[in-house]
Amino acid sequence: MSTSRRGRLFAALVVPATLLLLGSTAQATPFSPEVDPVAAINADIAEHNHELGSQIRRVEGDKSTPESQQVAQQPQPGQAIPGQVLATVAGMDVASYQGNVDWANWWNQGKRFVWTKATESTSYTNPYFAQQYNGSYNQGFIRGAYHFATPNTASGAAQATYFVAHGGGWSKDGKTLPGALDMEYNPYGATCYGLSKAAMTSWILDFHDTYHAKTGRYPVIYTSTSWWSQCVSGDFSSTAPLWVARYSSSVGTLPYNWGFYTVWQYTSSPLDQDTFNGAYDRLQALANG
């Protein structure tokens, strides 16, 4: 996300003081009569919150254009899932930067699924999560939650547990997607968080297995091929649906051993937009498990 775009979104955040309590974290600025609650929330967001794809855009750039976005929304024959009809479903993902989302507006634009950020590490929760997660559900969206991983701050098991406890769970109601694990470049330092490929694989497996034990579902894994190739050596293709980020008119080479993608994040303009690789009934099947 560009500095100017982030500034515009921050400027648009108008929230009641009670959200300071709902969205506070261990590092949040304590409330006092001298502290502006909106400023406190915005400072907490700036320091401890990174939205899905923010670091992929920072490192790899967003090369999408209006033309590439149109192409990306069409079925990709080279990425056909065996046994499924060539089709796509339009979706999106959001975080606290979007504030309270006008879900009717996006529904009327054809979006039918969304993942919203729930957590980061074991200290941050999205103060807008309830409006985004429940509001999209009430509008008719098939919705899910995602977790921004920071593998150098806590174990995979600890972060999966925190995620499930703060909105990342799953229920078989036909409208709730499995939680997504956001694996991307470290916003705070070394690309791979100071971990070897083997250690990163073990961390992801720890999250993956813990999430499955707590929910009965394996997480969707969000990543880019470039980051995954640099930082991970393991194979999760048999259990974890792939949500790949590439801001171009083709999805390109996929991360190790995935034969096809389930979701493709193809642009960040005017916000993160995604396409599901299949017809609507296949999206429902992903939700139902």
PDB file of C-alpha atoms in Angstrom:
ATOM      1  CA  MET A   1       0.000   0.000   0.000  1.00  0.00           C
ATOM      2  CA  SER A   2       1.437   3.393  -0.946  1.00  0.00           C
ATOM      3  CA  THR A   3       2.108   6.024   1.712  1.00  0.00           C
ATOM      4  CA  SER A   4      -0.462   8.342   0.169  1.00  0.00           C
ATOM      5  CA  ARG A   5      -3.099   5.598   0.025  1.00  0.00           C
ATOM      6  CA  ARG A   6      -2.455   4.586   3.611  1.00  0.00           C
ATOM      7  CA  GLY A   7      -2.672   8.222   4.659  1.00  0.00           C
ATOM      8  CA  ARG A   8      -6.055   8.625   2.994  1.00  0.00           C
ATOM      9  CA  LEU A   9      -7.362   5.496   4.653  1.00  0.00           C
ATOM     10  CA  PHE A  10      -6.034   6.535   8.058  1.00  0.00           C
ATOM     11  CA  ALA A  11      -7.638   9.932   7.661  1.00  0.00           C
ATOM     12  CA  ALA A  12     -10.981   8.261   7.017  1.00  0.00           C
ATOM     13  CA  LEU A  13     -10.960   6.277  10.243  1.00  0.00           C
ATOM     14  CA  VAL A  14     -13.649   7.654  12.515  1.00  0.00           C
ATOM     15  CA  VAL A  15     -14.440   5.303  15.379  1.00  0.00           C
ATOM     16  CA  PRO A  16     -16.084   5.491  18.770  1.00  0.00           C
ATOM     17  CA  ALA A  17     -13.897   5.479  21.838  1.00  0.00           C
ATOM     18  CA  THR A  18     -15.267   2.095  22.885  1.00  0.00           C
ATOM     19  CA  LEU A  19     -13.365   0.486  20.011  1.00  0.00           C
ATOM     20  CA  LEU A  20     -10.135   1.336  21.806  1.00  0.00           C
ATOM     21  CA  LEU A  21     -11.059  -1.319  24.332  1.00  0.00           C
ATOM     22  CA  LEU A  22     -12.239  -3.822  21.722  1.00  0.00           C
ATOM     23  CA  GLY A  23      -9.146  -3.466  19.576  1.00  0.00           C
ATOM     24  CA  SER A  24      -6.449  -2.891  22.178  1.00  0.00           C
ATOM     25  CA  THR A  25      -3.305  -5.015  22.238  1.00  0.00           C
ATOM     26  CA  ALA A  26      -0.449  -5.543  24.618  1.00  0.00           C
ATOM     27  CA  GLN A  27       1.475  -2.762  22.882  1.00  0.00           C
ATOM     28  CA  ALA A  28      -1.442  -0.345  22.507  1.00  0.00           C
ATOM     29  CA  THR A  29      -1.223   3.135  23.951  1.00  0.00           C
ATOM     30  CA  PRO A  30      -3.114   3.088  27.294  1.00  0.00           C
ATOM     31  CA  PHE A  31      -6.227   5.228  27.414  1.00  0.00           C
ATOM     32  CA  SER A  32      -6.091   8.410  29.416  1.00  0.00           C
ATOM     33  CA  PRO A  33      -8.113  11.633  29.287  1.00  0.00           C
ATOM     34  CA  GLU A  34      -5.142  13.272  27.539  1.00  0.00           C
ATOM     35  CA  VAL A  35      -4.979  10.645  24.758  1.00  0.00           C
ATOM     36  CA  ASP A  36      -7.174  10.988  21.667  1.00  0.00           C
ATOM     37  CA  PRO A  37      -8.704   7.486  21.304  1.00  0.00           C
ATOM     38  CA  VAL A  38      -8.815   7.681  17.498  1.00  0.00           C
ATOM     39  CA  ALA A  39      -5.146   8.690  17.406  1.00  0.00           C
ATOM     40  CA  ALA A  40      -4.295   5.862  19.783  1.00  0.00           C
ATOM     41  CA  ILE A  41      -5.995   3.289  17.563  1.00  0.00           C
ATOM     42  CA  ASN A  42      -4.321   4.689  14.455  1.00  0.00           C
ATOM     43  CA  ALA A  43      -0.897   4.606  16.130  1.00  0.00           C
ATOM     44  CA  ASP A  44      -1.462   1.005  17.165  1.00  0.00           C
ATOM     45  CA  ILE A  45      -2.506   0.082  13.623  1.00  0.00           C
ATOM     46  CA  ALA A  46       0.565   1.765  12.150  1.00  0.00           C
ATOM     47  CA  GLU A  47       2.994   0.000  14.481  1.00  0.00           C
ATOM     48  CA  HIS A  48       1.505  -3.466  14.807  1.00  0.00           C
ATOM     49  CA  ASN A  49      -0.697  -4.112  11.785  1.00  0.00           C
ATOM     50  CA  HIS A  50       0.186  -5.192   8.261  1.00  0.00           C
ATOM     51  CA  GLU A  51      -2.476  -6.146   5.778  1.00  0.00           C
ATOM     52  CA  LEU A  52      -2.409  -9.160   3.488  1.00  0.00           C
ATOM     53  CA  GLY A  53       0.003  -8.571   0.619  1.00  0.00           C
ATOM     54  CA  SER A  54       1.433  -5.314   1.957  1.00  0.00           C
ATOM     55  CA  GLN A  55       4.975  -6.689   2.051  1.00  0.00           C
ATOM     56  CA  ILE A  56       4.646  -8.518  -1.270  1.00  0.00           C
ATOM     57  CA  ARG A  57       3.684  -5.214  -2.892  1.00  0.00           C
ATOM     58  CA  ARG A  58       6.577  -3.498  -1.082  1.00  0.00           C
ATOM     59  CA  VAL A  59       9.148  -5.977  -2.385  1.00  0.00           C
ATOM     60  CA  GLU A  60       7.704  -7.250  -5.666  1.00  0.00           C
ATOM     61  CA  GLY A  61       5.559  -4.284  -6.702  1.00  0.00           C
ATOM     62  CA  ASP A  62       2.033  -4.167  -8.113  1.00  0.00           C
ATOM     63  CA  LYS A  63       2.200  -4.341 -11.907  1.00  0.00           C
ATOM     64  CA  SER A  64      -1.533  -4.746 -12.387  1.00  0.00           C
ATOM     65  CA  THR A  65      -3.423  -2.513 -14.811  1.00  0.00           C
ATOM     66  CA  PRO A  66      -7.139  -2.173 -15.617  1.00  0.00           C
ATOM     67  CA  GLU A  67      -6.480  -4.509 -18.556  1.00  0.00           C
ATOM     68  CA  SER A  68      -4.666  -7.135 -16.471  1.00  0.00           C
ATOM     69  CA  GLN A  69      -7.433  -6.991 -13.879  1.00  0.00           C
ATOM     70  CA  GLN A  70     -10.018  -7.807 -16.530  1.00  0.00           C
ATOM     71  CA  VAL A  71      -7.958 -10.765 -17.744  1.00  0.00           C
ATOM     72  CA  ALA A  72      -7.398 -12.037 -14.196  1.00  0.00           C
ATOM     73  CA  GLN A  73     -11.130 -12.273 -13.575  1.00  0.00           C
ATOM     74  CA  GLN A  74     -11.555 -14.731 -16.454  1.00  0.00           C
ATOM     75  CA  PRO A  75     -11.054 -18.500 -16.109  1.00  0.00           C
ATOM     76  CA  GLN A  76      -7.421 -19.555 -16.534  1.00  0.00           C
ATOM     77  CA  PRO A  77      -7.415 -22.782 -18.584  1.00  0.00           C
ATOM     78  CA  GLY A  78      -3.838 -23.602 -17.602  1.00  0.00           C
ATOM     79  CA  GLN A  79      -4.856 -23.585 -13.930  1.00  0.00           C
ATOM     80  CA  ALA A  80      -7.994 -25.718 -14.211  1.00  0.00           C
ATOM     81  CA  ILE A  81      -8.791 -27.795 -11.148  1.00  0.00           C
ATOM     82  CA  PRO A  82      -9.419 -31.430 -12.143  1.00  0.00           C
ATOM     83  CA  GLY A  83     -13.114 -32.219 -12.292  1.00  0.00           C
ATOM     84  CA  GLN A  84     -14.252 -28.600 -11.972  1.00  0.00           C
ATOM     85  CA  VAL A  85     -15.967 -26.360 -14.497  1.00  0.00           C
ATOM     86  CA  LEU A  86     -13.855 -23.473 -15.750  1.00  0.00           C
ATOM     87  CA  ALA A  87     -15.320 -20.472 -13.923  1.00  0.00           C
ATOM     88  CA  THR A  88     -14.383 -17.791 -11.407  1.00  0.00           C
ATOM     89  CA  VAL A  89     -15.985 -16.016  -8.450  1.00  0.00           C
ATOM     90  CA  ALA A  90     -15.030 -12.423  -7.585  1.00  0.00           C
ATOM     91  CA  GLY A  91     -13.847 -11.628  -4.073  1.00  0.00           C
ATOM     92  CA  MET A  92     -11.776  -9.283  -1.932  1.00  0.00           C
ATOM     93  CA  ASP A  93      -9.853  -9.031   1.325  1.00  0.00           C
ATOM     94  CA  VAL A  94      -9.856  -6.263   3.917  1.00  0.00           C
ATOM     95  CA  ALA A  95      -8.118  -5.158   7.104  1.00  0.00           C
ATOM     96  CA  SER A  96      -8.473  -2.330   9.587  1.00  0.00           C
ATOM     97  CA  TYR A  97      -7.253   0.184   6.987  1.00  0.00           C
ATOM     98  CA  GLN A  98     -10.649  -0.042   5.283  1.00  0.00           C
ATOM     99  CA  GLY A  99     -12.501   0.835   8.504  1.00  0.00           C
ATOM    100  CA  ASN A 100     -16.227   0.156   8.383  1.00  0.00           C
ATOM    101  CA  VAL A 101     -16.859  -1.376   4.952  1.00  0.00           C
ATOM    102  CA  ASP A 102     -19.922  -0.620   2.814  1.00  0.00           C
ATOM    103  CA  TRP A 103     -20.744  -4.250   2.096  1.00  0.00           C
ATOM    104  CA  ALA A 104     -23.820  -3.493   0.008  1.00  0.00           C
ATOM    105  CA  ASN A 105     -21.631  -1.483  -2.356  1.00  0.00           C
ATOM    106  CA  TRP A 106     -19.188  -4.326  -2.918  1.00  0.00           C
ATOM    107  CA  TRP A 107     -21.977  -6.885  -3.195  1.00  0.00           C
ATOM    108  CA  ASN A 108     -23.551  -4.761  -5.927  1.00  0.00           C
ATOM    109  CA  GLN A 109     -20.179  -4.768  -7.716  1.00  0.00           C
ATOM    110  CA  GLY A 110     -20.306  -8.557  -7.881  1.00  0.00           C
ATOM    111  CA  LYS A 111     -18.050  -9.567  -4.999  1.00  0.00           C
ATOM    112  CA  ARG A 112     -19.169 -12.777  -3.322  1.00  0.00           C
ATOM    113  CA  PHE A 113     -16.425 -13.750  -0.880  1.00  0.00           C
ATOM    114  CA  VAL A 114     -14.039 -11.995   1.473  1.00  0.00           C
ATOM    115  CA  TRP A 115     -11.327 -12.699   4.002  1.00  0.00           C
ATOM    116  CA  THR A 116     -10.811 -10.092   6.717  1.00  0.00           C
ATOM    117  CA  LYS A 117      -7.772  -9.725   8.917  1.00  0.00           C
ATOM    118  CA  ALA A 118      -8.315 -10.965  12.446  1.00  0.00           C
ATOM    119  CA  THR A 119      -4.881 -11.072  14.052  1.00  0.00           C
ATOM    120  CA  GLU A 120      -1.121 -10.585  13.813  1.00  0.00           C
ATOM    121  CA  SER A 121       1.436 -12.408  15.966  1.00  0.00           C
ATOM    122  CA  THR A 122      -0.074 -12.935  19.446  1.00  0.00           C
ATOM    123  CA  SER A 123      -0.662  -9.285  20.267  1.00  0.00           C
ATOM    124  CA  TYR A 124      -2.758  -7.583  17.578  1.00  0.00           C
ATOM    125  CA  THR A 125      -6.475  -7.830  16.823  1.00  0.00           C
ATOM    126  CA  ASN A 126      -8.328  -5.869  14.155  1.00  0.00           C
ATOM    127  CA  PRO A 127     -10.573  -3.277  15.847  1.00  0.00           C
ATOM    128  CA  TYR A 128     -12.951  -3.366  12.859  1.00  0.00           C
ATOM    129  CA  PHE A 129     -13.150  -7.156  12.723  1.00  0.00           C
ATOM    130  CA  ALA A 130     -16.745  -7.478  13.944  1.00  0.00           C
ATOM    131  CA  GLN A 131     -18.136  -5.003  11.405  1.00  0.00           C
ATOM    132  CA  GLN A 132     -16.134  -6.513   8.574  1.00  0.00           C
ATOM    133  CA  TYR A 133     -16.617 -10.195   9.417  1.00  0.00           C
ATOM    134  CA  ASN A 134     -20.249 -10.094  10.536  1.00  0.00           C
ATOM    135  CA  GLY A 135     -21.281  -7.309   8.180  1.00  0.00           C
ATOM    136  CA  SER A 136     -20.097  -9.236   5.138  1.00  0.00           C
ATOM    137  CA  TYR A 137     -21.880 -12.368   6.362  1.00  0.00           C
ATOM    138  CA  ASN A 138     -25.127 -10.457   6.860  1.00  0.00           C
ATOM    139  CA  GLN A 139     -24.845  -9.057   3.331  1.00  0.00           C
ATOM    140  CA  GLY A 140     -24.593 -12.584   1.931  1.00  0.00           C
ATOM    141  CA  PHE A 141     -20.845 -12.949   1.440  1.00  0.00           C
ATOM    142  CA  ILE A 142     -19.027 -16.197   2.090  1.00  0.00           C
ATOM    143  CA  ARG A 143     -16.444 -14.897   4.535  1.00  0.00           C
ATOM    144  CA  GLY A 144     -13.309 -15.998   6.336  1.00  0.00           C
ATOM    145  CA  ALA A 145     -10.577 -14.579   8.558  1.00  0.00           C
ATOM    146  CA  TYR A 146      -6.811 -14.391   8.100  1.00  0.00           C
ATOM    147  CA  HIS A 147      -3.746 -14.184  10.325  1.00  0.00           C
ATOM    148  CA  PHE A 148      -0.584 -12.205   9.458  1.00  0.00           C
ATOM    149  CA  ALA A 149       2.248 -14.473  10.563  1.00  0.00           C
ATOM    150  CA  THR A 150       5.390 -13.227  12.299  1.00  0.00           C
ATOM    151  CA  PRO A 151       7.354 -16.454  12.809  1.00  0.00           C
ATOM    152  CA  ASN A 152      10.072 -14.773  14.881  1.00  0.00           C
ATOM    153  CA  THR A 153       7.721 -13.608  17.660  1.00  0.00           C
ATOM    154  CA  ALA A 154       5.931 -16.783  18.781  1.00  0.00           C
ATOM    155  CA  SER A 155       5.531 -20.406  17.758  1.00  0.00           C
ATOM    156  CA  GLY A 156       3.183 -21.532  15.025  1.00  0.00           C
ATOM    157  CA  ALA A 157       1.030 -23.275  17.623  1.00  0.00           C
ATOM    158  CA  ALA A 158       0.805 -20.128  19.774  1.00  0.00           C
ATOM    159  CA  GLN A 159      -0.187 -17.964  16.815  1.00  0.00           C
ATOM    160  CA  ALA A 160      -2.761 -20.484  15.553  1.00  0.00           C
ATOM    161  CA  THR A 161      -4.266 -20.641  19.037  1.00  0.00           C
ATOM    162  CA  TYR A 162      -4.421 -16.840  19.256  1.00  0.00           C
ATOM    163  CA  PHE A 163      -5.982 -16.641  15.794  1.00  0.00           C
ATOM    164  CA  VAL A 164      -8.724 -19.149  16.594  1.00  0.00           C
ATOM    165  CA  ALA A 165      -9.459 -17.380  19.880  1.00  0.00           C
ATOM    166  CA  HIS A 166      -9.871 -14.001  18.135  1.00  0.00           C
ATOM    167  CA  GLY A 167     -12.125 -14.701  15.168  1.00  0.00           C
ATOM    168  CA  GLY A 168     -10.169 -17.222  13.115  1.00  0.00           C
ATOM    169  CA  GLY A 169     -12.290 -20.268  13.856  1.00  0.00           C
ATOM    170  CA  TRP A 170     -14.515 -22.164  11.453  1.00  0.00           C
ATOM    171  CA  SER A 171     -18.089 -23.417  11.497  1.00  0.00           C
ATOM    172  CA  LYS A 172     -19.907 -25.548   8.950  1.00  0.00           C
ATOM    173  CA  ASP A 173     -22.636 -23.038   8.166  1.00  0.00           C
ATOM    174  CA  GLY A 174     -22.001 -22.877   4.428  1.00  0.00           C
ATOM    175  CA  LYS A 175     -20.804 -19.270   4.617  1.00  0.00           C
ATOM    176  CA  THR A 176     -17.562 -19.490   6.608  1.00  0.00           C
ATOM    177  CA  LEU A 177     -14.255 -20.185   4.867  1.00  0.00           C
ATOM    178  CA  PRO A 178     -11.329 -21.871   6.603  1.00  0.00           C
ATOM    179  CA  GLY A 179      -8.908 -19.428   8.151  1.00  0.00           C
ATOM    180  CA  ALA A 180      -5.999 -18.225   6.023  1.00  0.00           C
ATOM    181  CA  LEU A 181      -2.346 -18.059   7.078  1.00  0.00           C
ATOM    182  CA  ASP A 182      -0.633 -15.019   5.564  1.00  0.00           C
ATOM    183  CA  MET A 183       3.033 -15.859   4.873  1.00  0.00           C
ATOM    184  CA  GLU A 184       5.039 -13.041   3.314  1.00  0.00           C
ATOM    185  CA  TYR A 185       8.114 -10.833   3.623  1.00  0.00           C
ATOM    186  CA  ASN A 186       9.054  -9.675   7.114  1.00  0.00           C
ATOM    187  CA  PRO A 187       7.963  -6.047   7.588  1.00  0.00           C
ATOM    188  CA  TYR A 188      10.389  -5.637  10.492  1.00  0.00           C
ATOM    189  CA  GLY A 189      13.659  -7.060   9.148  1.00  0.00           C
ATOM    190  CA  ALA A 190      15.166 -10.145   7.508  1.00  0.00           C
ATOM    191  CA  THR A 191      13.092 -11.529   4.615  1.00  0.00           C
ATOM    192  CA  CYS A 192      12.652 -14.976   6.188  1.00  0.00           C
ATOM    193  CA  TYR A 193      12.398 -13.742   9.800  1.00  0.00           C
ATOM    194  CA  GLY A 194      15.862 -15.110  10.562  1.00  0.00           C
ATOM    195  CA  LEU A 195      14.746 -18.718   9.995  1.00  0.00           C
ATOM    196  CA  SER A 196      16.242 -21.371   7.744  1.00  0.00           C
ATOM    197  CA  LYS A 197      14.000 -23.000   5.137  1.00  0.00           C
ATOM    198  CA  ALA A 198      13.694 -26.080   7.355  1.00  0.00           C
ATOM    199  CA  ALA A 199      12.845 -24.005  10.415  1.00  0.00           C
ATOM    200  CA  MET A 200      10.248 -21.990   8.486  1.00  0.00           C
ATOM    201  CA  THR A 201       8.681 -25.200   7.211  1.00  0.00           C
ATOM    202  CA  SER A 202       8.476 -26.479  10.792  1.00  0.00           C
ATOM    203  CA  TRP A 203       6.865 -23.216  11.934  1.00  0.00           C
ATOM    204  CA  ILE A 204       4.213 -23.379   9.223  1.00  0.00           C
ATOM    205  CA  LEU A 205       3.568 -27.050   9.994  1.00  0.00           C
ATOM    206  CA  ASP A 206       3.118 -26.156  13.674  1.00  0.00           C
ATOM    207  CA  PHE A 207       0.467 -23.564  12.767  1.00  0.00           C
ATOM    208  CA  HIS A 208      -1.111 -25.852  10.145  1.00  0.00           C
ATOM    209  CA  ASP A 209      -1.445 -28.813  12.517  1.00  0.00           C
ATOM    210  CA  THR A 210      -2.635 -26.735  15.473  1.00  0.00           C
ATOM    211  CA  TYR A 211      -5.285 -24.984  13.385  1.00  0.00           C
ATOM    212  CA  HIS A 212      -6.495 -28.345  12.117  1.00  0.00           C
ATOM    213  CA  ALA A 213      -6.623 -29.791  15.619  1.00  0.00           C
ATOM    214  CA  LYS A 214      -8.721 -26.847  16.849  1.00  0.00           C
ATOM    215  CA  THR A 215     -11.095 -26.430  13.898  1.00  0.00           C
ATOM    216  CA  GLY A 216     -11.103 -29.650  11.894  1.00  0.00           C
ATOM    217  CA  ARG A 217      -9.913 -27.688   8.821  1.00  0.00           C
ATOM    218  CA  TYR A 218      -6.491 -27.039   7.384  1.00  0.00           C
ATOM    219  CA  PRO A 219      -5.718 -23.376   6.797  1.00  0.00           C
ATOM    220  CA  VAL A 220      -5.585 -21.753   3.397  1.00  0.00           C
ATOM    221  CA  ILE A 221      -1.996 -20.574   2.807  1.00  0.00           C
ATOM    222  CA  TYR A 222      -1.501 -17.126   1.273  1.00  0.00           C
ATOM    223  CA  THR A 223       1.920 -16.335  -0.183  1.00  0.00           C
ATOM    224  CA  SER A 224       3.885 -15.345  -3.274  1.00  0.00           C
ATOM    225  CA  THR A 225       5.987 -17.774  -5.268  1.00  0.00           C
ATOM    226  CA  SER A 226       9.091 -15.629  -4.815  1.00  0.00           C
ATOM    227  CA  TRP A 227       8.856 -15.431  -1.016  1.00  0.00           C
ATOM    228  CA  TRP A 228       7.979 -19.123  -0.663  1.00  0.00           C
ATOM    229  CA  SER A 229      10.911 -20.170  -2.843  1.00  0.00           C
ATOM    230  CA  GLN A 230      13.331 -18.147  -0.721  1.00  0.00           C
ATOM    231  CA  CYS A 231      12.035 -19.137   2.695  1.00  0.00           C
ATOM    232  CA  VAL A 232      10.253 -22.517   2.690  1.00  0.00           C
ATOM    233  CA  SER A 233      11.336 -26.045   1.748  1.00  0.00           C
ATOM    234  CA  GLY A 234       8.239 -28.055   2.679  1.00  0.00           C
ATOM    235  CA  ASP A 235       5.239 -29.280   0.707  1.00  0.00           C
ATOM    236  CA  PHE A 236       1.739 -28.351   1.916  1.00  0.00           C
ATOM    237  CA  SER A 237      -0.042 -28.924  -1.373  1.00  0.00           C
ATOM    238  CA  SER A 238      -1.937 -32.028  -0.261  1.00  0.00           C
ATOM    239  CA  THR A 239      -3.753 -30.307   2.620  1.00  0.00           C
ATOM    240  CA  ALA A 240      -3.646 -26.503   2.363  1.00  0.00           C
ATOM    241  CA  PRO A 241      -5.513 -24.658  -0.428  1.00  0.00           C
ATOM    242  CA  LEU A 242      -3.223 -22.122  -2.108  1.00  0.00           C
ATOM    243  CA  TRP A 243      -4.029 -18.409  -2.198  1.00  0.00           C
ATOM    244  CA  VAL A 244      -1.337 -16.914  -4.402  1.00  0.00           C
ATOM    245  CA  ALA A 245      -0.421 -13.254  -4.841  1.00  0.00           C
ATOM    246  CA  ARG A 246       0.693 -12.002  -8.239  1.00  0.00           C
ATOM    247  CA  TYR A 247      -0.270  -8.587  -9.550  1.00  0.00           C
ATOM    248  CA  SER A 248      -0.285  -9.254 -13.267  1.00  0.00           C
ATOM    249  CA  SER A 249      -2.507 -10.697 -16.015  1.00  0.00           C
ATOM    250  CA  SER A 250      -1.319 -14.268 -15.364  1.00  0.00           C
ATOM    251  CA  VAL A 251      -0.794 -16.132 -12.144  1.00  0.00           C
ATOM    252  CA  GLY A 252       2.627 -17.393 -13.250  1.00  0.00           C
ATOM    253  CA  THR A 253       4.606 -20.216 -11.660  1.00  0.00           C
ATOM    254  CA  LEU A 254       3.086 -21.458  -8.410  1.00  0.00           C
ATOM    255  CA  PRO A 255       4.911 -22.204  -5.148  1.00  0.00           C
ATOM    256  CA  TYR A 256       6.491 -25.606  -4.720  1.00  0.00           C
ATOM    257  CA  ASN A 257       4.350 -28.606  -5.672  1.00  0.00           C
ATOM    258  CA  TRP A 258       0.959 -26.862  -5.848  1.00  0.00           C
ATOM    259  CA  GLY A 259      -0.561 -27.957  -9.146  1.00  0.00           C
ATOM    260  CA  PHE A 260      -3.184 -25.217  -9.162  1.00  0.00           C
ATOM    261  CA  TYR A 261      -4.283 -22.240  -7.101  1.00  0.00           C
ATOM    262  CA  THR A 262      -7.584 -21.962  -5.245  1.00  0.00           C
ATOM    263  CA  VAL A 263      -7.583 -18.164  -4.884  1.00  0.00           C
ATOM    264  CA  TRP A 264      -5.553 -15.525  -6.733  1.00  0.00           C
ATOM    265  CA  GLN A 265      -4.967 -12.004  -5.383  1.00  0.00           C
ATOM    266  CA  TYR A 266      -4.384 -10.147  -8.639  1.00  0.00           C
ATOM    267  CA  THR A 267      -4.386  -6.453  -7.654  1.00  0.00           C
ATOM    268  CA  SER A 268      -4.335  -4.039  -4.737  1.00  0.00           C
ATOM    269  CA  SER A 269      -6.242  -1.305  -6.595  1.00  0.00           C
ATOM    270  CA  PRO A 270      -8.517   0.230  -5.407  1.00  0.00           C
ATOM    271  CA  LEU A 271      -8.243  -2.408  -2.695  1.00  0.00           C
ATOM    272  CA  ASP A 272      -7.106  -6.044  -2.593  1.00  0.00           C
ATOM    273  CA  GLN A 273      -9.150  -8.030  -5.102  1.00  0.00           C
ATOM    274  CA  ASP A 274      -9.209 -11.789  -5.557  1.00  0.00           C
ATOM    275  CA  THR A 275     -10.678 -14.428  -7.791  1.00  0.00           C
ATOM    276  CA  PHE A 276     -11.726 -17.932  -6.800  1.00  0.00           C
ATOM    277  CA  ASN A 277     -10.659 -20.652  -9.230  1.00  0.00           C
ATOM    278  CA  GLY A 278     -13.990 -22.397  -9.824  1.00  0.00           C
ATOM    279  CA  ALA A 279     -17.744 -21.968  -9.894  1.00  0.00           C
ATOM    280  CA  TYR A 280     -19.796 -20.682  -6.971  1.00  0.00           C
ATOM    281  CA  ASP A 281     -20.772 -24.187  -5.838  1.00  0.00           C
ATOM    282  CA  ARG A 282     -17.052 -25.016  -5.483  1.00  0.00           C
ATOM    283  CA  LEU A 283     -16.611 -21.943  -3.291  1.00  0.00           C
ATOM    284  CA  GLN A 284     -19.489 -23.221  -1.176  1.00  0.00           C
ATOM    285  CA  ALA A 285     -17.771 -26.609  -1.031  1.00  0.00           C
ATOM    286  CA  LEU A 286     -14.599 -24.949   0.295  1.00  0.00           C
ATOM    287  CA  ALA A 287     -16.688 -23.285   2.993  1.00  0.00           C
ATOM    288  CA  ASN A 288     -18.455 -26.519   3.923  1.00  0.00           C
ATOM    289  CA  GLY A 289     -15.306 -28.617   4.064  1.00  0.00           C
TER     290      GLY A 289
END
